Tab-separated table of C-alpha atoms in Angstrom:
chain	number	residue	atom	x	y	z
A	18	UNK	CA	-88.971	52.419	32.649
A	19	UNK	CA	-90.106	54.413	29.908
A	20	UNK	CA	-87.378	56.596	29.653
A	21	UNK	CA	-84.839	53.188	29.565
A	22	UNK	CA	-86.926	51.535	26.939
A	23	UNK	CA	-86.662	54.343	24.437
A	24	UNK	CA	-82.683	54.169	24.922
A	25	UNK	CA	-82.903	50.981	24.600
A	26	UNK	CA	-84.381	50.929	21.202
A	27	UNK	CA	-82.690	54.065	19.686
A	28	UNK	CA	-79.135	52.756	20.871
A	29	UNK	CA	-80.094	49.481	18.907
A	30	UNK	CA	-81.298	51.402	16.076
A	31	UNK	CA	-78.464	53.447	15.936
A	32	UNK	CA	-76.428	50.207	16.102
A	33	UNK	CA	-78.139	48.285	13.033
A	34	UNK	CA	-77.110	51.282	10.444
A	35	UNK	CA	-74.109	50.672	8.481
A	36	UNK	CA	-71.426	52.786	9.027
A	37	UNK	CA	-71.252	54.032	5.773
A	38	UNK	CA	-75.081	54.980	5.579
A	39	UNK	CA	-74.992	56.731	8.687
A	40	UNK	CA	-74.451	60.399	7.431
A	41	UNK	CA	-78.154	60.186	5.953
A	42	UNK	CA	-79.406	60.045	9.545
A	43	UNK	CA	-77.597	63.168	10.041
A	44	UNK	CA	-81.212	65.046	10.974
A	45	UNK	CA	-81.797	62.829	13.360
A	46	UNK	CA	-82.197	64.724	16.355
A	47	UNK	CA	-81.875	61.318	18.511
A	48	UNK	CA	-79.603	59.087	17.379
A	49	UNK	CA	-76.032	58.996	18.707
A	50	UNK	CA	-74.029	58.882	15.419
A	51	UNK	CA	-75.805	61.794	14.877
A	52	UNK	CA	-74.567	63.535	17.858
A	53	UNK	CA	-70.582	62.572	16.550
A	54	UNK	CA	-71.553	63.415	13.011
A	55	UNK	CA	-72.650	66.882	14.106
A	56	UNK	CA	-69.740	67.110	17.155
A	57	UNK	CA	-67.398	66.132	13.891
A	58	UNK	CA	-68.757	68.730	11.767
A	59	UNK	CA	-68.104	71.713	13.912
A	60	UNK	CA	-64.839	70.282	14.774
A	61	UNK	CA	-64.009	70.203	10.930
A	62	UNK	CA	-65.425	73.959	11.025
A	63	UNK	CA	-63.610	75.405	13.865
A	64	UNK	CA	-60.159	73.705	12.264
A	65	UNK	CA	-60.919	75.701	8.894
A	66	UNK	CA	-61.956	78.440	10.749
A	67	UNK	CA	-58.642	78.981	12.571
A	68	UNK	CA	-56.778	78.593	9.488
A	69	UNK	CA	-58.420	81.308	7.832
A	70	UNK	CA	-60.480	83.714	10.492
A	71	UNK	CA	-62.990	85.151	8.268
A	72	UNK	CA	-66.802	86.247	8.816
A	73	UNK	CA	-67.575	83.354	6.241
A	74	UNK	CA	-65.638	80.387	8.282
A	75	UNK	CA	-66.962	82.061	11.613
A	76	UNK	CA	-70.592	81.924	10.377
A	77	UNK	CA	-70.213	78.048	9.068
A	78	UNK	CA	-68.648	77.368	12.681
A	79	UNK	CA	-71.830	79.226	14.236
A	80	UNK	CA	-74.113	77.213	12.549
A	81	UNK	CA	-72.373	73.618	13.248
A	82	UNK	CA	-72.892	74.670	16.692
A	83	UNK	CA	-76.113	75.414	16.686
A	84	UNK	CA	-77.237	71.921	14.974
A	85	UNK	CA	-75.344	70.091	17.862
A	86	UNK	CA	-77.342	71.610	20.524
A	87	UNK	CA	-80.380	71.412	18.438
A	88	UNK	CA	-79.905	67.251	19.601
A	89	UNK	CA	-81.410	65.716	22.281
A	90	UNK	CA	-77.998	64.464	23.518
A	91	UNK	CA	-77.204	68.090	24.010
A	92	UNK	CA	-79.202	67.502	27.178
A	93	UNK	CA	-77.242	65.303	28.827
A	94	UNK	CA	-74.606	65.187	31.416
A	95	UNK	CA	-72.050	63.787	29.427
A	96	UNK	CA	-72.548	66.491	26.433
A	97	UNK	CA	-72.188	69.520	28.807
A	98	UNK	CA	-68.320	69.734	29.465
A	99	UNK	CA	-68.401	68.503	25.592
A	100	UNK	CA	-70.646	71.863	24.995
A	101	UNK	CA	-68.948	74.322	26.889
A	102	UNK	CA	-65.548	73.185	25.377
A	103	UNK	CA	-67.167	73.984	21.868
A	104	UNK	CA	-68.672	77.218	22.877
A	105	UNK	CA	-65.431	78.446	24.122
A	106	UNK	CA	-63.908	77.321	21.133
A	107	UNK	CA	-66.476	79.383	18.716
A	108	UNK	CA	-65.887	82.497	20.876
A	109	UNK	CA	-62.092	82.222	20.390
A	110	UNK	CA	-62.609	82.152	16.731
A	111	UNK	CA	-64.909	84.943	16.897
A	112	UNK	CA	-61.815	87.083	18.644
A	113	UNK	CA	-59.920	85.693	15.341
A	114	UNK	CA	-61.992	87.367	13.392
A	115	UNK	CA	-62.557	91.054	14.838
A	116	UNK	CA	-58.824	91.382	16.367
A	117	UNK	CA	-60.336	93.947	18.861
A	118	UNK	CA	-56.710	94.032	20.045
A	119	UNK	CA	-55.608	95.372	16.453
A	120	UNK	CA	-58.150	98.307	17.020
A	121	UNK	CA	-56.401	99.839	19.874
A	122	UNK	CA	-54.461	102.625	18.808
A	123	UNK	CA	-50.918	101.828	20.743
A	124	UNK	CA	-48.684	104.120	19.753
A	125	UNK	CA	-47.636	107.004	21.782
A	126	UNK	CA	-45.245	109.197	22.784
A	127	UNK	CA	-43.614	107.383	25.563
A	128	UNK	CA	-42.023	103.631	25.435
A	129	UNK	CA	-44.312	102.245	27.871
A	130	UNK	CA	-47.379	103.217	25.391
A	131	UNK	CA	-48.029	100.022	24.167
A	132	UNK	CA	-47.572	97.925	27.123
A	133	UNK	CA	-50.542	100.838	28.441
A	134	UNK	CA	-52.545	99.818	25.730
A	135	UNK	CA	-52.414	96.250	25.764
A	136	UNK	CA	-52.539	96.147	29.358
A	137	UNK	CA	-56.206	98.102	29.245
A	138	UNK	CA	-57.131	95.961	27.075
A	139	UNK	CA	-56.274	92.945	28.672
A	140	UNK	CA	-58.327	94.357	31.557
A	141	UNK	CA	-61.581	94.831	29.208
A	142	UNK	CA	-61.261	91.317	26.904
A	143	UNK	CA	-57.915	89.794	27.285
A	144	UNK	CA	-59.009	88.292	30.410
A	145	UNK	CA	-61.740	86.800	28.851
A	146	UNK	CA	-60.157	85.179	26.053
A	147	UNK	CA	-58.036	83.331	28.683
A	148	UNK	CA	-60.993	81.979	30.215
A	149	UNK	CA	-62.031	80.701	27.147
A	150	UNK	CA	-58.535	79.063	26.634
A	151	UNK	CA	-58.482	77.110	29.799
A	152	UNK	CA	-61.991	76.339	29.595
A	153	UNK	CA	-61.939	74.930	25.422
A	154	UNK	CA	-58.792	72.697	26.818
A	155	UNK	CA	-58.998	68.738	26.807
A	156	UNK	CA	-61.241	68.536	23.641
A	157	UNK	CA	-59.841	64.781	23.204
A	158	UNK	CA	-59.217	62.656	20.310
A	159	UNK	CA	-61.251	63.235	16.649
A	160	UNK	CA	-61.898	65.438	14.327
A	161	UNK	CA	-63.797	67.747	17.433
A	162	UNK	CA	-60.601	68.025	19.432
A	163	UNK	CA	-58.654	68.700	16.052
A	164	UNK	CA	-60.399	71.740	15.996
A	165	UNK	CA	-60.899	72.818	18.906
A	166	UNK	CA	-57.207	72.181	19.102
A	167	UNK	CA	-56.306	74.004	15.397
A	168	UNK	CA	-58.208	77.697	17.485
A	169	UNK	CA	-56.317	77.262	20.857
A	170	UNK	CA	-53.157	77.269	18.645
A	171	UNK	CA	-53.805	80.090	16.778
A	172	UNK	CA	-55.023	82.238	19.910
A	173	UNK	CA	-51.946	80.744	22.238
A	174	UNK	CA	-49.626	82.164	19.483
A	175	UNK	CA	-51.005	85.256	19.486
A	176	UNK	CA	-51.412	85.901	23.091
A	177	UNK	CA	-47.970	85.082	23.457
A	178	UNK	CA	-46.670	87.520	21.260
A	179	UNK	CA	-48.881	89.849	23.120
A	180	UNK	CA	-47.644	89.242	25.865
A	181	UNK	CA	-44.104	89.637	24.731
A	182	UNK	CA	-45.021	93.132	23.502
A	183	UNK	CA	-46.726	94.274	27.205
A	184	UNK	CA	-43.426	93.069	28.591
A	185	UNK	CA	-41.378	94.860	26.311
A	186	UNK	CA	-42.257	98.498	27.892
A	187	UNK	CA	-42.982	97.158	30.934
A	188	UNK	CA	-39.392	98.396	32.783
A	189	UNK	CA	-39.970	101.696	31.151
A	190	UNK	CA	-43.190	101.959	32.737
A	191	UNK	CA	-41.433	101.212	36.195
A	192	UNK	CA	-38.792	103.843	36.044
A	193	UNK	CA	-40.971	106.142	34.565
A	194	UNK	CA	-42.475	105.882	38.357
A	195	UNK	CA	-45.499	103.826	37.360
A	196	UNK	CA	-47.598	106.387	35.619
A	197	UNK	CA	-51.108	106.152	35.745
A	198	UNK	CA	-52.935	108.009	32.690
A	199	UNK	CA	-55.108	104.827	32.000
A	200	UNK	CA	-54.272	102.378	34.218
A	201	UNK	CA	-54.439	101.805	37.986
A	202	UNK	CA	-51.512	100.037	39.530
A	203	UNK	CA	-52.669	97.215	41.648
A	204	UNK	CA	-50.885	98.567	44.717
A	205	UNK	CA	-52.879	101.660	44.660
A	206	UNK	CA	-56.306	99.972	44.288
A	207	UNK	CA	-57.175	100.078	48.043
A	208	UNK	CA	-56.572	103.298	48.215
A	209	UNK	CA	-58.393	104.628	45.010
A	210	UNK	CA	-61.619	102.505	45.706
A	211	UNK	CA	-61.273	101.295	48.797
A	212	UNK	CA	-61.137	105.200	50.512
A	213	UNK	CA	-64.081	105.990	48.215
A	214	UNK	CA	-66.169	103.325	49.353
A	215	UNK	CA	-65.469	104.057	52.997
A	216	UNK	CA	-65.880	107.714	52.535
A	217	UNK	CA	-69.111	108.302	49.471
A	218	UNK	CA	-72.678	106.420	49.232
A	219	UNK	CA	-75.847	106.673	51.807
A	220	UNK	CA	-74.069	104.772	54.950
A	221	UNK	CA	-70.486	107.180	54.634
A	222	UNK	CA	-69.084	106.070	57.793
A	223	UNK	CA	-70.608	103.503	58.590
A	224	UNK	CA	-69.685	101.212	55.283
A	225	UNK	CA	-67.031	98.358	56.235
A	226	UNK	CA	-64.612	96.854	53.888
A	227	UNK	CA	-62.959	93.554	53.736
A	228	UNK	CA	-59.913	92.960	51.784
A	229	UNK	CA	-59.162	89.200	51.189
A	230	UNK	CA	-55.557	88.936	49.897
A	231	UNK	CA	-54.601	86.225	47.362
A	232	UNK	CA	-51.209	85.241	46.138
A	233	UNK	CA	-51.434	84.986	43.062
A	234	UNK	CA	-47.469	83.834	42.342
């Protein structure tokens, strides 16, 4: 009863400030115009952030996010899809920022060199920045799904082109006889780790392995 009372009282609180007065309540840690102010903020952050990726707009973004969870409305049920899609969102502008893809060195010798490249890293990060896409998605309406919205943009155009480029050498790499300097095919996973589990360790012989077989097309 306690608990409902508070509400109660802070919802009408929050309802008898004019709108126009209720950015001064913006350190309230309580109130739920508060929580939109903040939510608003970040959004307005992350949008400038993924139109220029710098350290600066990163750190601004950063801090946004930490005054939202800093409210007590972080705690609640309704907040935590809200929170996840902005922590997703904040990662994805960190990637804008360091490029780690940019830092692989793909050039080589042979055609398929970059599509080796990309595809290792892929296997490191990539796969985690795709996470992070599907997971930021379905920020709504207002200024918070603006920017979430602005950084999915930016990263979907890039990983496109990515991709574009790992499919470019990708039929070299197949008549070239799928080499495998730095990569491990898929079809030869089972018997690369699977024979060493079976065969190495304390139980040798006695180890069992299941293989569970997804389609993933």
């Amino acid at each position: 009863h306690d608990r409902e009372l508070a509400h109660r009282v802070i919802m009408a609180a929050d309802a008898s400030i004019p709108v126009n007065k209720r950015e001064e309540y913006l350190g309230s840690p309580r109130l739920p115009s508060s929580w939109k102010l903040r939510l608003e903020r970040l959004g307005a952050a992350l949008e400038a952030g993924a139109q220029q990726p710098t350290q600066q707009s990163f750190e601004l973004a950063e801090q946004r996010m930490r005054e939202l969870t800093r409210h007590r409305w972080a705690d609640g049920k309704e907040q935590v899809r809200t929170l996840e899609q902005a922590e997703m969102a904040l990662r994805l502008l960190a990637w804008l920022v360091v490029r780690t893809d940019k830092q692989r060195n793909t050039h080589g010798r042979q055609a398929w060199s970059e599509s080796e490249a990309l595809a290792s890293w892929y296997a490191q990060e990539g796969g985690r920045i795709d996470l992070a896409r599907r997971r930021a998605r379905g920020a709504g309406a207002g200024q918070f799904g603006i920017g979430v919205e602005a950084v999915l943009a930016r990263v979907d155009t890039i990983r496109d082109e990515l991709d574009h480029r790992f499919a470019k050498g990708l039929p070299d790499w197949l008549e070239a006889k799928r080499p495998t300097r730095r990569l491990l095919p898929i079809h030869q996973a089972a018997e690369v780790f699977g024979a060493e589990f079976l065969t190495s360790g304390p139980l040798g012989s006695k180890r069992r392995l299941l293989v569970l077989l997804i389609d993933g097309m």
